[in-house]
Coordinates of C-alpha atoms in Angstrom, one line a residue:
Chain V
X1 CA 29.2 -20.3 29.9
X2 CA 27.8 -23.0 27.3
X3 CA 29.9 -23.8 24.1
X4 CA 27.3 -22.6 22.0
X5 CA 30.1 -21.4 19.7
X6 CA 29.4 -23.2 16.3
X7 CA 25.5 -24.0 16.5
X8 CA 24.0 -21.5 14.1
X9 CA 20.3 -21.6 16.0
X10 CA 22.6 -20.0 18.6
X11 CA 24.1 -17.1 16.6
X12 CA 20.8 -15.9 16.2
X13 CA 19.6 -13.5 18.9
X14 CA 18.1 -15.3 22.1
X15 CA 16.9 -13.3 25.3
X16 CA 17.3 -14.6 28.9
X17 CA 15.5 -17.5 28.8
X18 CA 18.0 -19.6 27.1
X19 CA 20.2 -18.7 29.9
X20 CA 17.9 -19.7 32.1
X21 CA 19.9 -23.3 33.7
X22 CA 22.9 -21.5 33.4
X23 CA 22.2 -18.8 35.8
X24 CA 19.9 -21.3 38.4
X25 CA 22.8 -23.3 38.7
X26 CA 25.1 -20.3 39.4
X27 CA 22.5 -18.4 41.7
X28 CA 20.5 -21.9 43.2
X29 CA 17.5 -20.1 42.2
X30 CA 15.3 -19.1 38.9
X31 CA 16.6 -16.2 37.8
X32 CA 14.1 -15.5 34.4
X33 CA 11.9 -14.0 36.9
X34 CA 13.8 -11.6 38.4
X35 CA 13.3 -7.8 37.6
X36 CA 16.2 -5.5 36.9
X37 CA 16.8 -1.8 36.5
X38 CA 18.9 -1.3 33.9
X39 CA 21.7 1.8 34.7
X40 CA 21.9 2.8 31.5
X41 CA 18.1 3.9 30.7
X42 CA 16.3 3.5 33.7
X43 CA 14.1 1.0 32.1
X44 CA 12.9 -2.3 34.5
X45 CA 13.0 -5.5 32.8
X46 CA 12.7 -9.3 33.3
X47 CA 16.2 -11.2 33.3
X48 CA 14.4 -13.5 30.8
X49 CA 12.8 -10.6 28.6
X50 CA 17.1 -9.3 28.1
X51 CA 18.5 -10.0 25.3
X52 CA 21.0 -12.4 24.9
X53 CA 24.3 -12.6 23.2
X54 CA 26.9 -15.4 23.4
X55 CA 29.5 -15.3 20.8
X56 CA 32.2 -14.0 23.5
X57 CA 34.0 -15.1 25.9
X58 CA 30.6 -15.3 28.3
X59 CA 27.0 -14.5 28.2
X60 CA 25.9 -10.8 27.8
X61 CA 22.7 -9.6 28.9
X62 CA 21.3 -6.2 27.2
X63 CA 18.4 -3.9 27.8
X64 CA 15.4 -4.7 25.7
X65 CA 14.3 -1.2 25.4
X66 CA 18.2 0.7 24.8
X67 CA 20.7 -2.2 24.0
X68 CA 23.2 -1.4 26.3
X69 CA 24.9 -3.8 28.3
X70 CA 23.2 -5.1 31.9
X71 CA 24.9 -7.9 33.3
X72 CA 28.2 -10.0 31.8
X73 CA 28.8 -12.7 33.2
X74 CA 32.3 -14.9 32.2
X75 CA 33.4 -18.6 33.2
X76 CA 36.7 -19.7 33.7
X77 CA 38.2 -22.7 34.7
X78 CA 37.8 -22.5 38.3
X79 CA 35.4 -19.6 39.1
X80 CA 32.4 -17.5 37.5
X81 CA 32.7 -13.6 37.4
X82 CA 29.4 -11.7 37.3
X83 CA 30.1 -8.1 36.1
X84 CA 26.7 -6.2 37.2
X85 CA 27.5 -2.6 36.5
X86 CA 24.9 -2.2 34.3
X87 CA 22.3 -2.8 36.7
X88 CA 21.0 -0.3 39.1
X89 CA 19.3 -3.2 40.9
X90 CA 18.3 -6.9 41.0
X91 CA 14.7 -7.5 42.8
X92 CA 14.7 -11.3 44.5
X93 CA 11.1 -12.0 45.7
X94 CA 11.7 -14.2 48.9
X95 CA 9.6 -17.1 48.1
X96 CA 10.1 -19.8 45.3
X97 CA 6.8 -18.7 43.3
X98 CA 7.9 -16.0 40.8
X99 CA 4.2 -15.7 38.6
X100 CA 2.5 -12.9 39.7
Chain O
X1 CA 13.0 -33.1 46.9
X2 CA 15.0 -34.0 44.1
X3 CA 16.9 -30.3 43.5
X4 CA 14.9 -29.6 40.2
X5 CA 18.4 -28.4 38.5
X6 CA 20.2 -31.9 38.9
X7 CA 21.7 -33.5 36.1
X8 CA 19.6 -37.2 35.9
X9 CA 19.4 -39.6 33.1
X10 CA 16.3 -39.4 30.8
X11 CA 15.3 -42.7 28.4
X12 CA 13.9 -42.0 24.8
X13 CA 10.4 -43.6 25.3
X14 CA 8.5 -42.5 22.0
X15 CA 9.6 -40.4 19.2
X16 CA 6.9 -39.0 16.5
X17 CA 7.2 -36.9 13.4
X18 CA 5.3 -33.3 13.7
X19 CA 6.4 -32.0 10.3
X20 CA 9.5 -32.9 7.9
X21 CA 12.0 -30.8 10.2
X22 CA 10.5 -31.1 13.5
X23 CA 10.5 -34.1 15.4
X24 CA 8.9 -34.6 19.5
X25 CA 10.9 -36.9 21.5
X26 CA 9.1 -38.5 25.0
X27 CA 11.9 -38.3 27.6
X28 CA 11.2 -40.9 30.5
X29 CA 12.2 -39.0 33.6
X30 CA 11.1 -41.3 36.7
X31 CA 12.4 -38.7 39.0
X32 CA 10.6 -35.6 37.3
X33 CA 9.5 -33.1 40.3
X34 CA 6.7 -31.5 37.9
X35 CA 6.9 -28.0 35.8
X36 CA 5.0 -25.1 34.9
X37 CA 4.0 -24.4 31.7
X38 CA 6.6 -22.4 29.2
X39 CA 9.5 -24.3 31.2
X40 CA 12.3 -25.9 29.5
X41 CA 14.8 -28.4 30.3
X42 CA 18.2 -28.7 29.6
X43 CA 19.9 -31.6 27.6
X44 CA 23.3 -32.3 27.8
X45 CA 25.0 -34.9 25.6
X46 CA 28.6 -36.1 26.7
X47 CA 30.7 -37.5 23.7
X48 CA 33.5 -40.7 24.8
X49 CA 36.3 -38.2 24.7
X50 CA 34.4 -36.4 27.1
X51 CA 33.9 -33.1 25.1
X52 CA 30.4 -31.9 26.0
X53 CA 27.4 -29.7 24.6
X54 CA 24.3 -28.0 26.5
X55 CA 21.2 -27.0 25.0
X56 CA 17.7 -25.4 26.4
X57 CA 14.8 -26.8 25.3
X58 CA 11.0 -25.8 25.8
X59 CA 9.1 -28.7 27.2
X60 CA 5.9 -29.2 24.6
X61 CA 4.1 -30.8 26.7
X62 CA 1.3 -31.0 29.9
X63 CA 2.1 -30.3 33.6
X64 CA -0.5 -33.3 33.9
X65 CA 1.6 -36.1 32.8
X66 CA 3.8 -37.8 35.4
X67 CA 7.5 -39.5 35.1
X68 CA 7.6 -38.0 31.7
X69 CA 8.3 -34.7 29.2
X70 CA 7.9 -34.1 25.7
X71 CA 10.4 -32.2 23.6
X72 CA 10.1 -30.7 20.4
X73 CA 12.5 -30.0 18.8
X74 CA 13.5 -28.4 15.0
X75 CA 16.6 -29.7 12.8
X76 CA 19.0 -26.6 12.8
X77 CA 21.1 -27.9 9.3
X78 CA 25.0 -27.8 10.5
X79 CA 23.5 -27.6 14.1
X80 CA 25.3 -29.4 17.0
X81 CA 22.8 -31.0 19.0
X82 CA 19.4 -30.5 16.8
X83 CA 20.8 -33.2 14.1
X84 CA 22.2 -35.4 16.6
X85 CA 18.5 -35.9 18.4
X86 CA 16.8 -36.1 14.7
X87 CA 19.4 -38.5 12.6
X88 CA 21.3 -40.5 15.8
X89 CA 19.0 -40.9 18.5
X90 CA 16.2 -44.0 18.5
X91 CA 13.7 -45.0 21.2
X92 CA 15.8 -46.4 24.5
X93 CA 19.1 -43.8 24.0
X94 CA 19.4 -42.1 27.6
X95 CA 20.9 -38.9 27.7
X96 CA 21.3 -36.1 30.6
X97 CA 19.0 -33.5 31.5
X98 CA 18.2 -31.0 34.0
X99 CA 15.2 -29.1 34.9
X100 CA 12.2 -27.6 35.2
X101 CA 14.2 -24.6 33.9
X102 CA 12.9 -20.7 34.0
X103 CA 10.1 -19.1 35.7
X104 CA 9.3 -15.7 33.5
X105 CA 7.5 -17.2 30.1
X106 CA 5.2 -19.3 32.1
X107 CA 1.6 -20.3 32.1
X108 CA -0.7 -22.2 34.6
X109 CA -4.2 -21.8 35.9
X110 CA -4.1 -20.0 38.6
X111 CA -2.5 -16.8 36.5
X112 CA -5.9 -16.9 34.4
X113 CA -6.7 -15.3 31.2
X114 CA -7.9 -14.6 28.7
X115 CA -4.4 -15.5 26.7
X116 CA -3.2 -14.4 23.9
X117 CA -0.8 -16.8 22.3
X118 CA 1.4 -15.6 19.9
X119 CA 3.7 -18.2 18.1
X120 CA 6.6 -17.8 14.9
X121 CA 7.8 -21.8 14.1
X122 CA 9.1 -23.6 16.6
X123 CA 8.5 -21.1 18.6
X124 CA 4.7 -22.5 19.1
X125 CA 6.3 -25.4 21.5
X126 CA 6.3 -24.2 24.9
X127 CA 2.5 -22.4 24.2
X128 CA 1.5 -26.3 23.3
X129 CA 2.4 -26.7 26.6
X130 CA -0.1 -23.7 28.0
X131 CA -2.7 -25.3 25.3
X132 CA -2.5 -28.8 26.6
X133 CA -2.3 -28.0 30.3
X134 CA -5.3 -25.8 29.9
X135 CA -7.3 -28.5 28.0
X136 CA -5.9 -31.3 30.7
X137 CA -7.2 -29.0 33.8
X138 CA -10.5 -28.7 32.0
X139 CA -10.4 -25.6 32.0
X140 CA -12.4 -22.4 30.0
X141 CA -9.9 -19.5 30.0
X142 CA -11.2 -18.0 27.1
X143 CA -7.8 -18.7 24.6
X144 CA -6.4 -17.5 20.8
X145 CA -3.4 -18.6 19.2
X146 CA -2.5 -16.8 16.6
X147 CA 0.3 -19.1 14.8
X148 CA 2.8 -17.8 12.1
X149 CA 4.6 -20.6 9.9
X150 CA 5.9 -20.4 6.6
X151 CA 4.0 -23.2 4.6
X152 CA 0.9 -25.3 5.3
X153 CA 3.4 -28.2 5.6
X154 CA 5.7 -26.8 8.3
X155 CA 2.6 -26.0 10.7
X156 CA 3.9 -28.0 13.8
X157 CA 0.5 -29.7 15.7
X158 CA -1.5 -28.6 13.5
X159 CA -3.9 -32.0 13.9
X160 CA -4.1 -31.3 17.4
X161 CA -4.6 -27.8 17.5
X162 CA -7.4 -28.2 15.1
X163 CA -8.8 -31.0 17.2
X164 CA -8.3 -28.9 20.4
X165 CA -10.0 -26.3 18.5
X166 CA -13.0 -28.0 17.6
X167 CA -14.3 -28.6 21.1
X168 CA -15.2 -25.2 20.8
X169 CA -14.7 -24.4 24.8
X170 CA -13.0 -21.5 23.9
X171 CA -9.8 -22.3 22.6
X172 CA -9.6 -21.1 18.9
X173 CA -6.2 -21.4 16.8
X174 CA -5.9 -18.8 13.5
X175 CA -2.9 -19.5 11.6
X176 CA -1.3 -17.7 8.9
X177 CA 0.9 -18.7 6.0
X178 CA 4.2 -16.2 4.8
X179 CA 5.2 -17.9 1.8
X180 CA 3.1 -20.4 0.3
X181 CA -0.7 -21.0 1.0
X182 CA -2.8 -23.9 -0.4
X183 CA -5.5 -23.5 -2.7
X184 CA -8.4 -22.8 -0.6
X185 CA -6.5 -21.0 2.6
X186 CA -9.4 -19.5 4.2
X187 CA -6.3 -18.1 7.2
X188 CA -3.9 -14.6 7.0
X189 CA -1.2 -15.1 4.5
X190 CA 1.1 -12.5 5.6
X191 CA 3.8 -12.0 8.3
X192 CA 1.9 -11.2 11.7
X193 CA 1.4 -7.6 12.0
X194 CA -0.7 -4.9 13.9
X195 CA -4.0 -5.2 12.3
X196 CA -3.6 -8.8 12.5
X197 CA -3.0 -8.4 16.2
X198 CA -6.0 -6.3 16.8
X199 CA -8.1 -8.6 15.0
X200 CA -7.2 -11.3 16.6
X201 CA -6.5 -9.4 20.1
X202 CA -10.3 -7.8 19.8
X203 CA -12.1 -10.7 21.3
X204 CA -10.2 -11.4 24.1
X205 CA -9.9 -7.4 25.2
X206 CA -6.7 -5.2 26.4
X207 CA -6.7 -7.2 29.5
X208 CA -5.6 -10.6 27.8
X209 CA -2.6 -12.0 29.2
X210 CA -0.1 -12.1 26.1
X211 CA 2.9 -15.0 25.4
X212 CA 4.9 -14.5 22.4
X213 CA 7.9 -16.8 21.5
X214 CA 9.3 -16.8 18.1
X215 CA 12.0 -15.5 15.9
X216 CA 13.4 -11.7 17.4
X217 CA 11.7 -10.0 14.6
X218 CA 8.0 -11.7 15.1
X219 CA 8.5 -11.1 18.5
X220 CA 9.6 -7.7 18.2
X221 CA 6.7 -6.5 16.4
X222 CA 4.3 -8.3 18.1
X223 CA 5.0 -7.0 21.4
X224 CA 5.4 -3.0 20.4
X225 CA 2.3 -3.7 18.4
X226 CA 0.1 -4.8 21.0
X227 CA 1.4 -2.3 23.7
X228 CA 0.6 0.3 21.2
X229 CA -3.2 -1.6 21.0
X230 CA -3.8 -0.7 24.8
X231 CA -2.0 -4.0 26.3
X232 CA -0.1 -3.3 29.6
X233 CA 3.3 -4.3 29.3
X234 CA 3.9 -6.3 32.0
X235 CA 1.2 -8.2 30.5
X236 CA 3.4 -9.5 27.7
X237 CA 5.9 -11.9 28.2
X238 CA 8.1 -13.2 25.4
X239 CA 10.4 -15.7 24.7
X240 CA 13.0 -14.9 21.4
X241 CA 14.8 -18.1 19.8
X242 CA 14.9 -19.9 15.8
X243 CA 15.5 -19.1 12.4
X244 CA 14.5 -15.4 11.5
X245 CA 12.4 -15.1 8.0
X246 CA 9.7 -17.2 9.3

């Protein structure tokens, strides 16, 4: 997504928050907010609680509590690939209010 | 409704020193919709040749204030963007941001408390936020920071805080010092662990609402530790980010 590529604050670990204008901009909505199962453990966690790694070709999301790999998602010229196999599910409350 | 993730132009109004590496810039935004405490925005600075960099900041300050947004904002040595803002940038530059950004570490009043505020460096900026919202709505949720820096001279707001503290309506800050303390240092001087936690959680009860943003480790340990003290986890919301070893 970003060219965070040379910024050492940025090699450091972040979590989903970082990501945070990234992924609004790709799904028109916040997506911090937005629980997911994770496939791998079973585990439900916030988008922004995931941890966040960029020094690939895209952003990697990864479970909080087992580390393995939730949602990739990968920006090329023209078009954004969202690879969601590690997530059983995505939960979208229908309302723009995500604080309870 | 201005779409709240459009790119618009924002004007340096004020910039003030916090410590010798951190440094709050007052970004004019006429067209700012508002934010919720904990948000960020993101700043995006376009060189001639066209060659572009995006970074996420947490906004530092109040919900309250209209047209405008604090950020703050630490000097990352061989950084990008962070030395750009602290060594190029003077009051009237305008640069492009977007936001509010994010909607899972956030604070306003109608979530309630008590909070527990848990902040490693830098990592203090978007609880400032919380803090000065809360005093700006006038309002008593009962409220601890417990603030983790690594010398007495790197503690970012610490006038404020101590100001904010001393109205005594139940906002207290207690800080503690990893590498070097002052003669005198009445605070913890060791890295935040689980009996600091309880200490510090004891007051406020299991129920507390809990932020945490810092370094991975800090946050790490402070969220396992205060799960393990009786807080429900969805209670806890953290925010990783900055230099580890703090």
């Amino acid at each position: 997504m970003l060219d965070h590529s040379d910024d050492p604050a940025i090699e450091r670990e972040l979590d989903g928050n970082a990501l945070a204008g990234s992924l609004e901009s790709l799904f028109g909505r916040d997506m911090t907010a937005v629980p997911g199962r994770c496939a791998h453990c079973g585990t439900v966690h916030m988008v922004g609680a995931m941890r966040l790694f960029m020094g690939g070709p895209g952003a990697v999301l990864r479970c909080p509590a087992c580390d393995e790999v939730v949602l990739r998602i990968v920006e090329t010229a023209d078009r954004t690939y969202v690879d969601a196999r590690g997530a059983d599910y995505l939960v979208f409350r229908r309302s723009d209010r995500e604080i309870a | 409704m201005a779409n709240p993730i459009a790119w618009q132009l924002a004007t340096v109004v004020a910039i003030r020193d916090e410590t010798p590496s951190v440094r709050s810039f007052t970004l004019g935004l006429p067209g700012w919709p508002g934010h919720r405490s904990g948000q960020h925005v993101d700043v995006r600075l376009t060189a001639e040749d066209g060659y572009s960099v995006e970074r996420s900041y947490s906004i530092a300050s109040e919900p309250e204030r209209e047209g405008e947004v604090d950020i703050t904002v630490e000097q990352i040595p061989g950084g990008e963007v962070s030395p750009f803002l602290h060594e190029v940038v003077v009051v009237g530059d305008r640069f492009e941001v977007r936001g509010p950004i994010g909607g899972y570490f956030v604070w306003q009043a109608a979530l309630g408390g008590p909070l527990l505020l848990v902040a490693g460096g830098s990592g203090v900026v978007p609880l400032m936020a919380m803090i000065r919202h809360r005093h700006r709505a006038g309002l008593e949720v009962p409220t601890r920071l417990l603030f983790s820096s690594r010398h007495a001279d790197e503690i970012i707001f610490r006038d404020e805080l101590d100001e904010l503290a001393s109205a005594e309506d139940g906002f207290e800050v207690i800080h503690t010092l990893t590498r070097s303390r002052p003669s005198g240092w009445s605070g913890y001087d060791r890295r935040i662990d689980q009996r600091m936690l309880g200490e510090v959680l004891e007051p406020l009860g299991v129920g507390a609402r809990v932020y945490i943003c810092g370094p991975t480790a800090l946050v790490e340990v402070a969220a396992n530790a205060l799960v393990r003290l009786g807080v429900p986890p969805d209670r806890v919301r953290t925010e990783r980010f900055g230099p580890t070893g703090t």
